[in-house]
């Protein structure tokens, strides 16, 4: 049977790049998103779609139950609700945590038997916000920090049959919009990243050459989290 990858948040941005890369690498791709646009995108790639809310336990369990094989689970779905702390509602906080963090738990729990059977892997997509913040990003930053911790916890629980690793992107130009010279120049790498670079890292982590890597985080940010900044 062909290797199968289940990718959440696949209707746009990094998710689309992940889907294209894994399909090009010969995987059967199952693309999940709350956005119905995922259906036409999956059809374009010759894959399957699941129009679901990944924070819904029953929907997640149903989508995983429809699989007969799973080699790679990529937990990429993510939203934000940035704004002043005083105006951040509990509803918005819970919505972000559910979509970004709880969904990965639900997916991993449901998919664990399939992944153990194939000696597969889980790849979570966190963010450099797990390590650094701007003001008014509490829900998003907390969800990404939690996702990083969940990654190494799952690695301990699912090993040695399945591996679990995390990619933390920095600034990735997911919309392809023109950026200023200053936007690029502030990065030690000299430019902002592109979604295909996150997909390339995921492909490596899913492949046989990463067989001794689990519970790890890979920061893909052009060096920004290592840059010391002083105000003159």
mmCIF file of C-alpha atoms in Angstrom:
data_model
loop_
_atom_site.group_PDB
_atom_site.id
_atom_site.type_symbol
_atom_site.label_atom_id
_atom_site.label_comp_id
_atom_site.label_asym_id
_atom_site.label_seq_id
_atom_site.Cartn_x
_atom_site.Cartn_y
_atom_site.Cartn_z
ATOM 1 C CA UNK A 1 0.000 0.000 0.000
ATOM 2 C CA UNK A 2 1.120 3.557 -0.693
ATOM 3 C CA UNK A 3 2.419 5.674 2.162
ATOM 4 C CA UNK A 4 -0.268 8.000 3.493
ATOM 5 C CA UNK A 5 0.069 11.481 4.980
ATOM 6 C CA UNK A 6 -2.737 13.236 6.872
ATOM 7 C CA UNK A 7 -2.205 17.012 6.908
ATOM 8 C CA UNK A 8 -4.321 19.516 8.829
ATOM 9 C CA UNK A 9 -4.704 23.180 7.980
ATOM 10 C CA UNK A 10 -4.151 22.138 4.369
ATOM 11 C CA UNK A 11 -6.319 24.710 2.593
ATOM 12 C CA UNK A 12 -3.728 27.483 2.608
ATOM 13 C CA UNK A 13 -0.271 28.756 3.478
ATOM 14 C CA UNK A 14 2.219 26.236 4.814
ATOM 15 C CA UNK A 15 -0.435 23.515 4.619
ATOM 16 C CA UNK A 16 -0.642 23.752 0.846
ATOM 17 C CA UNK A 17 3.134 23.517 0.522
ATOM 18 C CA UNK A 18 3.157 20.467 2.789
ATOM 19 C CA UNK A 19 0.458 18.817 0.705
ATOM 20 C CA UNK A 20 2.242 19.490 -2.576
ATOM 21 C CA UNK A 21 5.577 18.217 -1.253
ATOM 22 C CA UNK A 22 4.225 14.983 0.200
ATOM 23 C CA UNK A 23 2.183 14.295 -2.910
ATOM 24 C CA UNK A 24 5.281 14.882 -5.049
ATOM 25 C CA UNK A 25 7.155 12.460 -2.805
ATOM 26 C CA UNK A 26 4.653 9.750 -3.648
ATOM 27 C CA UNK A 27 2.358 9.848 -0.634
ATOM 28 C CA UNK A 28 -1.390 9.471 -0.720
ATOM 29 C CA UNK A 29 -2.445 12.762 0.865
ATOM 30 C CA UNK A 30 -5.499 13.274 3.033
ATOM 31 C CA UNK A 31 -6.026 16.977 3.541
ATOM 32 C CA UNK A 32 -8.082 18.315 6.441
ATOM 33 C CA UNK A 33 -9.350 21.838 6.991
ATOM 34 C CA UNK A 34 -12.450 23.621 8.208
ATOM 35 C CA UNK A 35 -12.335 25.625 4.960
ATOM 36 C CA UNK A 36 -14.287 23.832 2.178
ATOM 37 C CA UNK A 37 -11.674 25.049 -0.328
ATOM 38 C CA UNK A 38 -9.642 22.044 0.782
ATOM 39 C CA UNK A 39 -11.921 19.844 -1.332
ATOM 40 C CA UNK A 40 -10.918 21.368 -4.662
ATOM 41 C CA UNK A 41 -7.269 21.512 -3.640
ATOM 42 C CA UNK A 42 -7.266 17.836 -2.689
ATOM 43 C CA UNK A 43 -8.924 16.977 -5.993
ATOM 44 C CA UNK A 44 -6.240 18.954 -7.832
ATOM 45 C CA UNK A 45 -3.548 16.849 -6.156
ATOM 46 C CA UNK A 46 -5.402 13.587 -6.604
ATOM 47 C CA UNK A 47 -5.862 13.238 -2.855
ATOM 48 C CA UNK A 48 -8.725 13.061 -0.386
ATOM 49 C CA UNK A 49 -10.234 15.809 1.729
ATOM 50 C CA UNK A 50 -11.798 16.009 5.165
ATOM 51 C CA UNK A 51 -13.776 19.186 5.843
ATOM 52 C CA UNK A 52 -13.658 19.109 9.630
ATOM 53 C CA UNK A 53 -13.028 21.246 12.670
ATOM 54 C CA UNK A 54 -9.877 19.632 14.065
ATOM 55 C CA UNK A 55 -10.877 20.711 17.559
ATOM 56 C CA UNK A 56 -14.003 18.550 17.376
ATOM 57 C CA UNK A 57 -13.305 15.182 18.981
ATOM 58 C CA UNK A 58 -15.982 13.259 17.093
ATOM 59 C CA UNK A 59 -14.942 14.760 13.745
ATOM 60 C CA UNK A 60 -11.287 13.903 14.325
ATOM 61 C CA UNK A 61 -12.075 10.358 15.410
ATOM 62 C CA UNK A 62 -14.272 9.886 12.354
ATOM 63 C CA UNK A 63 -11.651 11.188 9.926
ATOM 64 C CA UNK A 64 -8.936 8.945 11.338
ATOM 65 C CA UNK A 65 -11.301 5.955 11.392
ATOM 66 C CA UNK A 66 -11.747 6.346 7.624
ATOM 67 C CA UNK A 67 -8.039 5.689 7.079
ATOM 68 C CA UNK A 68 -6.726 2.210 6.396
ATOM 69 C CA UNK A 69 -3.077 3.234 6.684
ATOM 70 C CA UNK A 70 -1.181 6.207 8.077
ATOM 71 C CA UNK A 71 2.537 6.921 7.868
ATOM 72 C CA UNK A 72 2.728 10.635 8.626
ATOM 73 C CA UNK A 73 0.441 12.896 10.648
ATOM 74 C CA UNK A 74 1.185 16.607 10.278
ATOM 75 C CA UNK A 75 -0.559 18.840 12.819
ATOM 76 C CA UNK A 76 -0.427 22.175 11.018
ATOM 77 C CA UNK A 77 -3.825 23.774 11.709
ATOM 78 C CA UNK A 78 -3.521 27.089 13.488
ATOM 79 C CA UNK A 79 -5.367 30.335 14.149
ATOM 80 C CA UNK A 80 -4.720 33.458 16.215
ATOM 81 C CA UNK A 81 -6.772 35.968 18.187
ATOM 82 C CA UNK A 82 -4.242 38.683 18.871
ATOM 83 C CA UNK A 83 -5.318 41.788 20.722
ATOM 84 C CA UNK A 84 -5.012 43.636 23.998
ATOM 85 C CA UNK A 85 -4.855 41.346 27.015
ATOM 86 C CA UNK A 86 -7.727 43.174 28.700
ATOM 87 C CA UNK A 87 -10.004 42.449 25.760
ATOM 88 C CA UNK A 88 -8.967 38.828 25.143
ATOM 89 C CA UNK A 89 -12.084 36.834 25.942
ATOM 90 C CA UNK A 90 -12.105 33.342 27.389
ATOM 91 C CA UNK A 91 -14.022 32.259 24.293
ATOM 92 C CA UNK A 92 -11.229 33.452 22.005
ATOM 93 C CA UNK A 93 -8.556 31.973 24.274
ATOM 94 C CA UNK A 94 -10.278 28.583 24.231
ATOM 95 C CA UNK A 95 -10.832 28.743 20.467
ATOM 96 C CA UNK A 96 -7.126 29.293 19.783
ATOM 97 C CA UNK A 97 -5.972 26.649 22.271
ATOM 98 C CA UNK A 98 -8.474 24.143 20.918
ATOM 99 C CA UNK A 99 -7.523 24.627 17.272
ATOM 100 C CA UNK A 100 -3.774 24.912 17.736
ATOM 101 C CA UNK A 101 -3.064 22.563 20.649
ATOM 102 C CA UNK A 102 -5.973 20.340 21.641
ATOM 103 C CA UNK A 103 -6.399 19.255 18.032
ATOM 104 C CA UNK A 104 -2.887 17.784 18.003
ATOM 105 C CA UNK A 105 -3.698 15.760 21.121
ATOM 106 C CA UNK A 106 -6.958 14.498 19.600
ATOM 107 C CA UNK A 107 -5.283 13.582 16.318
ATOM 108 C CA UNK A 108 -2.318 11.865 17.952
ATOM 109 C CA UNK A 109 -4.536 9.851 20.270
ATOM 110 C CA UNK A 110 -6.750 8.685 17.432
ATOM 111 C CA UNK A 111 -3.911 8.004 15.005
ATOM 112 C CA UNK A 112 -1.511 6.256 17.388
ATOM 113 C CA UNK A 113 -2.493 2.650 16.492
ATOM 114 C CA UNK A 114 -2.108 3.303 12.751
ATOM 115 C CA UNK A 115 1.226 5.073 13.208
ATOM 116 C CA UNK A 116 2.581 2.324 15.426
ATOM 117 C CA UNK A 117 1.636 -0.231 12.774
ATOM 118 C CA UNK A 118 3.670 1.565 10.085
ATOM 119 C CA UNK A 119 6.395 2.838 12.431
ATOM 120 C CA UNK A 120 5.343 6.264 11.243
ATOM 121 C CA UNK A 121 5.749 9.740 12.621
ATOM 122 C CA UNK A 122 3.951 12.842 13.804
ATOM 123 C CA UNK A 123 5.162 16.311 12.861
ATOM 124 C CA UNK A 124 3.745 19.280 14.727
ATOM 125 C CA UNK A 125 4.009 22.794 13.332
ATOM 126 C CA UNK A 126 4.602 25.180 16.226
ATOM 127 C CA UNK A 127 6.243 28.602 15.904
ATOM 128 C CA UNK A 128 9.160 30.638 17.176
ATOM 129 C CA UNK A 129 6.450 32.241 19.345
ATOM 130 C CA UNK A 130 7.020 29.243 21.592
ATOM 131 C CA UNK A 131 10.265 31.015 22.558
ATOM 132 C CA UNK A 132 9.724 34.728 21.936
ATOM 133 C CA UNK A 133 6.767 37.110 21.812
ATOM 134 C CA UNK A 134 5.407 40.443 20.791
ATOM 135 C CA UNK A 135 2.803 42.163 22.986
ATOM 136 C CA UNK A 136 -0.794 40.973 22.795
ATOM 137 C CA UNK A 137 -0.157 37.447 21.501
ATOM 138 C CA UNK A 138 -0.934 35.474 24.660
ATOM 139 C CA UNK A 139 -3.269 32.825 23.261
ATOM 140 C CA UNK A 140 -1.203 32.118 20.170
ATOM 141 C CA UNK A 141 2.114 32.008 22.037
ATOM 142 C CA UNK A 142 0.692 29.767 24.772
ATOM 143 C CA UNK A 143 -0.715 27.358 22.213
ATOM 144 C CA UNK A 144 2.597 27.080 20.381
ATOM 145 C CA UNK A 145 4.559 26.610 23.594
ATOM 146 C CA UNK A 146 2.144 23.881 24.589
ATOM 147 C CA UNK A 147 2.526 22.232 21.194
ATOM 148 C CA UNK A 148 6.276 22.067 21.668
ATOM 149 C CA UNK A 149 5.862 20.394 25.068
ATOM 150 C CA UNK A 150 3.219 18.036 23.714
ATOM 151 C CA UNK A 151 5.674 16.978 21.020
ATOM 152 C CA UNK A 152 8.315 15.638 23.382
ATOM 153 C CA UNK A 153 5.681 14.088 25.630
ATOM 154 C CA UNK A 154 4.181 12.202 22.690
ATOM 155 C CA UNK A 155 7.642 11.126 21.573
ATOM 156 C CA UNK A 156 8.173 9.484 24.948
ATOM 157 C CA UNK A 157 4.738 7.864 24.913
ATOM 158 C CA UNK A 158 4.721 6.566 21.339
ATOM 159 C CA UNK A 159 8.336 5.484 20.993
ATOM 160 C CA UNK A 160 9.947 3.399 19.759
ATOM 161 C CA UNK A 161 7.207 2.456 17.299
ATOM 162 C CA UNK A 162 6.434 6.040 16.226
ATOM 163 C CA UNK A 163 8.496 9.221 16.236
ATOM 164 C CA UNK A 164 7.251 12.737 17.027
ATOM 165 C CA UNK A 165 9.048 15.969 16.092
ATOM 166 C CA UNK A 166 8.267 19.665 15.897
ATOM 167 C CA UNK A 167 9.006 22.384 13.345
ATOM 168 C CA UNK A 168 8.909 25.961 14.602
ATOM 169 C CA UNK A 169 8.774 28.378 11.661
ATOM 170 C CA UNK A 170 9.715 32.017 11.954
ATOM 171 C CA UNK A 171 8.534 34.581 9.422
ATOM 172 C CA UNK A 172 7.286 32.622 6.427
ATOM 173 C CA UNK A 173 5.757 34.545 3.522
ATOM 174 C CA UNK A 174 2.676 32.389 3.168
ATOM 175 C CA UNK A 175 0.807 34.857 0.940
ATOM 176 C CA UNK A 176 3.586 35.533 -1.532
ATOM 177 C CA UNK A 177 3.144 39.270 -1.095
ATOM 178 C CA UNK A 178 6.048 41.652 -1.864
ATOM 179 C CA UNK A 179 8.152 42.477 1.166
ATOM 180 C CA UNK A 180 10.550 45.337 1.795
ATOM 181 C CA UNK A 181 14.315 45.116 1.665
ATOM 182 C CA UNK A 182 14.351 45.773 5.403
ATOM 183 C CA UNK A 183 12.027 42.822 6.019
ATOM 184 C CA UNK A 184 14.541 40.525 4.367
ATOM 185 C CA UNK A 185 17.714 42.201 5.625
ATOM 186 C CA UNK A 186 16.842 41.825 9.311
ATOM 187 C CA UNK A 187 17.244 38.062 8.996
ATOM 188 C CA UNK A 188 20.765 36.636 9.384
ATOM 189 C CA UNK A 189 19.914 34.431 6.387
ATOM 190 C CA UNK A 190 19.222 37.597 4.389
ATOM 191 C CA UNK A 191 15.592 36.950 3.564
ATOM 192 C CA UNK A 192 12.160 35.892 4.777
ATOM 193 C CA UNK A 193 11.319 32.198 4.449
ATOM 194 C CA UNK A 194 8.928 30.487 2.063
ATOM 195 C CA UNK A 195 6.431 27.673 2.789
ATOM 196 C CA UNK A 196 8.325 25.176 0.665
ATOM 197 C CA UNK A 197 11.229 25.330 3.134
ATOM 198 C CA UNK A 198 8.976 24.171 5.956
ATOM 199 C CA UNK A 199 7.679 21.400 3.706
ATOM 200 C CA UNK A 200 11.244 20.307 2.951
ATOM 201 C CA UNK A 201 12.030 20.011 6.652
ATOM 202 C CA UNK A 202 8.841 18.003 7.182
ATOM 203 C CA UNK A 203 9.773 15.671 4.338
ATOM 204 C CA UNK A 204 13.147 15.043 5.964
ATOM 205 C CA UNK A 205 11.570 14.359 9.373
ATOM 206 C CA UNK A 206 9.130 11.918 7.784
ATOM 207 C CA UNK A 207 11.847 10.067 5.905
ATOM 208 C CA UNK A 208 14.243 7.238 6.788
ATOM 209 C CA UNK A 209 17.281 9.487 7.254
ATOM 210 C CA UNK A 210 15.720 10.970 10.403
ATOM 211 C CA UNK A 211 15.145 7.621 12.065
ATOM 212 C CA UNK A 212 17.220 8.531 15.135
ATOM 213 C CA UNK A 213 15.413 11.850 15.669
ATOM 214 C CA UNK A 214 12.416 12.085 17.976
ATOM 215 C CA UNK A 215 11.152 14.555 20.557
ATOM 216 C CA UNK A 216 13.127 17.287 18.815
ATOM 217 C CA UNK A 217 12.322 20.824 17.687
ATOM 218 C CA UNK A 218 13.667 22.313 14.473
ATOM 219 C CA UNK A 219 13.585 26.112 14.341
ATOM 220 C CA UNK A 220 13.370 27.332 10.740
ATOM 221 C CA UNK A 221 13.531 31.108 11.018
ATOM 222 C CA UNK A 222 16.508 32.437 9.088
ATOM 223 C CA UNK A 223 18.414 32.833 12.347
ATOM 224 C CA UNK A 224 16.116 35.416 13.932
ATOM 225 C CA UNK A 225 15.802 33.746 17.337
ATOM 226 C CA UNK A 226 19.612 33.750 17.608
ATOM 227 C CA UNK A 227 19.990 37.408 16.674
ATOM 228 C CA UNK A 228 20.952 39.835 19.429
ATOM 229 C CA UNK A 229 19.226 43.198 18.932
ATOM 230 C CA UNK A 230 20.285 46.470 20.486
ATOM 231 C CA UNK A 231 18.506 49.792 20.097
ATOM 232 C CA UNK A 232 21.127 52.448 19.226
#
